[in-house]
Amino acid sequence: MTYHTVYYTIYLNIFILSDIVINIIKYIRIDNEQRRAAIDHGQLFAAYLDALRDRRQYRGGMSWQKVGDKEYLVRSEGNSIKKSLGPRSPETEQVLSDFAQKKHAIEERLSGLKDRLNRQSAICRAMNLGRVSRLTGDILRALVNAGLGHKTTMIIGTNALYAYESMAGVHFDSDLLATNDLDVLWDARSKLKLAAQVPGEGLIAILKKVDKSFEVMRSAKFRAVNKNGFMVDLLRELVDMRTSPEPSFAMQDDFVAVEINMKWLLSSPKVSATAIDEAGYPVPMTVPDPRSFAMHKLWVSRQVDRDPVKKPRDEAQAMALINLIENELPQYAFSEQAVRMFPKSVIRQSDAQHHFMGMDDDFS
């Protein structure tokens, strides 16, 4: 029996033995026209992100500054970062000319791509491809614009399902997706070299640019809430205190990440996908490997301290994703290598270990 078969048997047994009746078919496939529109949108957005990365190389400006009786070419980035590129000469004049021309070309490129994105977004909206809430889309785009993309953050809550359905070309049932929060897992182990666009006040400043009503809760510094009750939680893995990790993105940031014990989830492979929000605009998402997310949700549903009201939904989301992997995402099948992503404790607490038929010692 293959590991693939063993894992599928595990989940079917968990499904059958569950006290909750779950309809395991929890999605519909989008049609070919929708698929083509979504693919075009994703490719267009990838070109836009590439242009954004190019623009970061030319952020700030260059100007001549007089010191004594000489003029020097100075590169400025933000309010405090300045660097002299040398005294005025034919060479530095050429440097300034090249900089101005390339910066103008990139701005023209971005402007054209924005226009195309606006038109394509209207098409996607008309074709009912919009899935993610507009606010969530605005927040995730703002994080990417600030340089806080796939290397530093990962979406791990219900919103991650939008990435998986985008990868598979399906739409999950709405009862699986309803949420009023956004869970952002921050990899605080990495040495963050934040882009100049990140405000000194950190993540809360980025949220306020999207919606000025966001405020950090006094009783829970890891959570920001807006006037409509939408919550953004900042989470990070428990780390060795000898590394002295920063609790937030910036020195003045009031938004402080709460520590959670999910090292295995943070260490699992990441996947990136482009979902679409309710207005038709692309939403960049970095999420855990779908197998890891499914196992995580199943594990959460078995925790004794988990809110009993949330447990059935956790299990339903896990089952729906497992079914999606089995039928639509065969490249993420539960192979032997995939099995080894999960620690024994996670498998054990998911009520799955007794289905491994004596293979438990092979897991680490």
mmCIF file of N, CA and C in Angstrom, residues 7 53 57 81 86 96 107 113 143 160 187 200 203 222 270 272 281 305 331:
data_model
loop_
_atom_site.group_PDB
_atom_site.id
_atom_site.type_symbol
_atom_site.label_atom_id
_atom_site.label_comp_id
_atom_site.label_asym_id
_atom_site.label_seq_id
_atom_site.Cartn_x
_atom_site.Cartn_y
_atom_site.Cartn_z
ATOM 1 N N TYR A 7 -2.702 7.667 3.403
ATOM 2 C CA TYR A 7 -3.190 8.972 3.871
ATOM 3 C C TYR A 7 -4.648 9.187 3.506
ATOM 4 N N ARG A 53 8.988 45.878 -8.422
ATOM 5 C CA ARG A 53 10.323 45.557 -7.923
ATOM 6 C C ARG A 53 11.377 46.417 -8.616
ATOM 7 N N GLN A 57 14.213 49.940 -7.131
ATOM 8 C CA GLN A 57 15.625 50.231 -7.368
ATOM 9 C C GLN A 57 15.845 51.707 -7.685
ATOM 10 N N ILE A 81 18.100 59.139 4.289
ATOM 11 C CA ILE A 81 19.157 58.370 3.618
ATOM 12 C C ILE A 81 19.662 59.150 2.415
ATOM 13 N N GLY A 86 29.551 61.631 -6.028
ATOM 14 C CA GLY A 86 30.748 62.255 -6.577
ATOM 15 C C GLY A 86 30.516 63.673 -7.061
ATOM 16 N N LEU A 96 23.051 60.792 -13.651
ATOM 17 C CA LEU A 96 21.776 61.453 -13.379
ATOM 18 C C LEU A 96 20.816 61.301 -14.554
ATOM 19 N N GLU A 107 7.911 54.225 -14.584
ATOM 20 C CA GLU A 107 6.631 54.830 -14.224
ATOM 21 C C GLU A 107 5.635 54.699 -15.382
ATOM 22 N N LEU A 113 0.390 49.220 -17.134
ATOM 23 C CA LEU A 113 -0.049 47.969 -16.505
ATOM 24 C C LEU A 113 -1.238 48.203 -15.574
ATOM 25 N N LEU A 143 0.734 45.023 1.885
ATOM 26 C CA LEU A 143 1.890 44.318 2.449
ATOM 27 C C LEU A 143 2.939 44.044 1.378
ATOM 28 N N ALA A 160 -6.661 31.532 3.573
ATOM 29 C CA ALA A 160 -5.738 30.726 2.768
ATOM 30 C C ALA A 160 -6.487 29.854 1.768
ATOM 31 N N ASP A 187 7.424 35.215 9.853
ATOM 32 C CA ASP A 187 8.634 34.437 10.108
ATOM 33 C C ASP A 187 9.672 35.361 10.749
ATOM 34 N N GLY A 200 7.865 53.974 9.715
ATOM 35 C CA GLY A 200 8.551 53.737 10.975
ATOM 36 C C GLY A 200 7.654 53.118 12.025
ATOM 37 N N LEU A 203 3.619 47.749 10.931
ATOM 38 C CA LEU A 203 2.446 47.159 10.314
ATOM 39 C C LEU A 203 1.175 47.955 10.577
ATOM 40 N N PHE A 222 -1.461 41.829 19.699
ATOM 41 C CA PHE A 222 -1.238 41.142 18.426
ATOM 42 C C PHE A 222 -2.407 41.344 17.468
ATOM 43 N N LYS A 270 6.244 26.778 1.241
ATOM 44 C CA LYS A 270 5.245 27.802 0.971
ATOM 45 C C LYS A 270 4.851 27.739 -0.498
ATOM 46 N N SER A 272 2.700 30.195 -3.502
ATOM 47 C CA SER A 272 2.140 31.513 -3.794
ATOM 48 C C SER A 272 1.089 31.388 -4.880
ATOM 49 N N TYR A 281 -10.016 42.703 -8.455
ATOM 50 C CA TYR A 281 -8.580 42.977 -8.449
ATOM 51 C C TYR A 281 -7.784 41.777 -7.930
ATOM 52 N N ASP A 305 -8.566 22.424 23.884
ATOM 53 C CA ASP A 305 -8.859 23.808 24.261
ATOM 54 C C ASP A 305 -9.403 24.627 23.088
ATOM 55 N N GLN A 331 -0.427 17.105 -7.975
ATOM 56 C CA GLN A 331 0.986 17.415 -7.733
ATOM 57 C C GLN A 331 1.288 17.562 -6.248
#
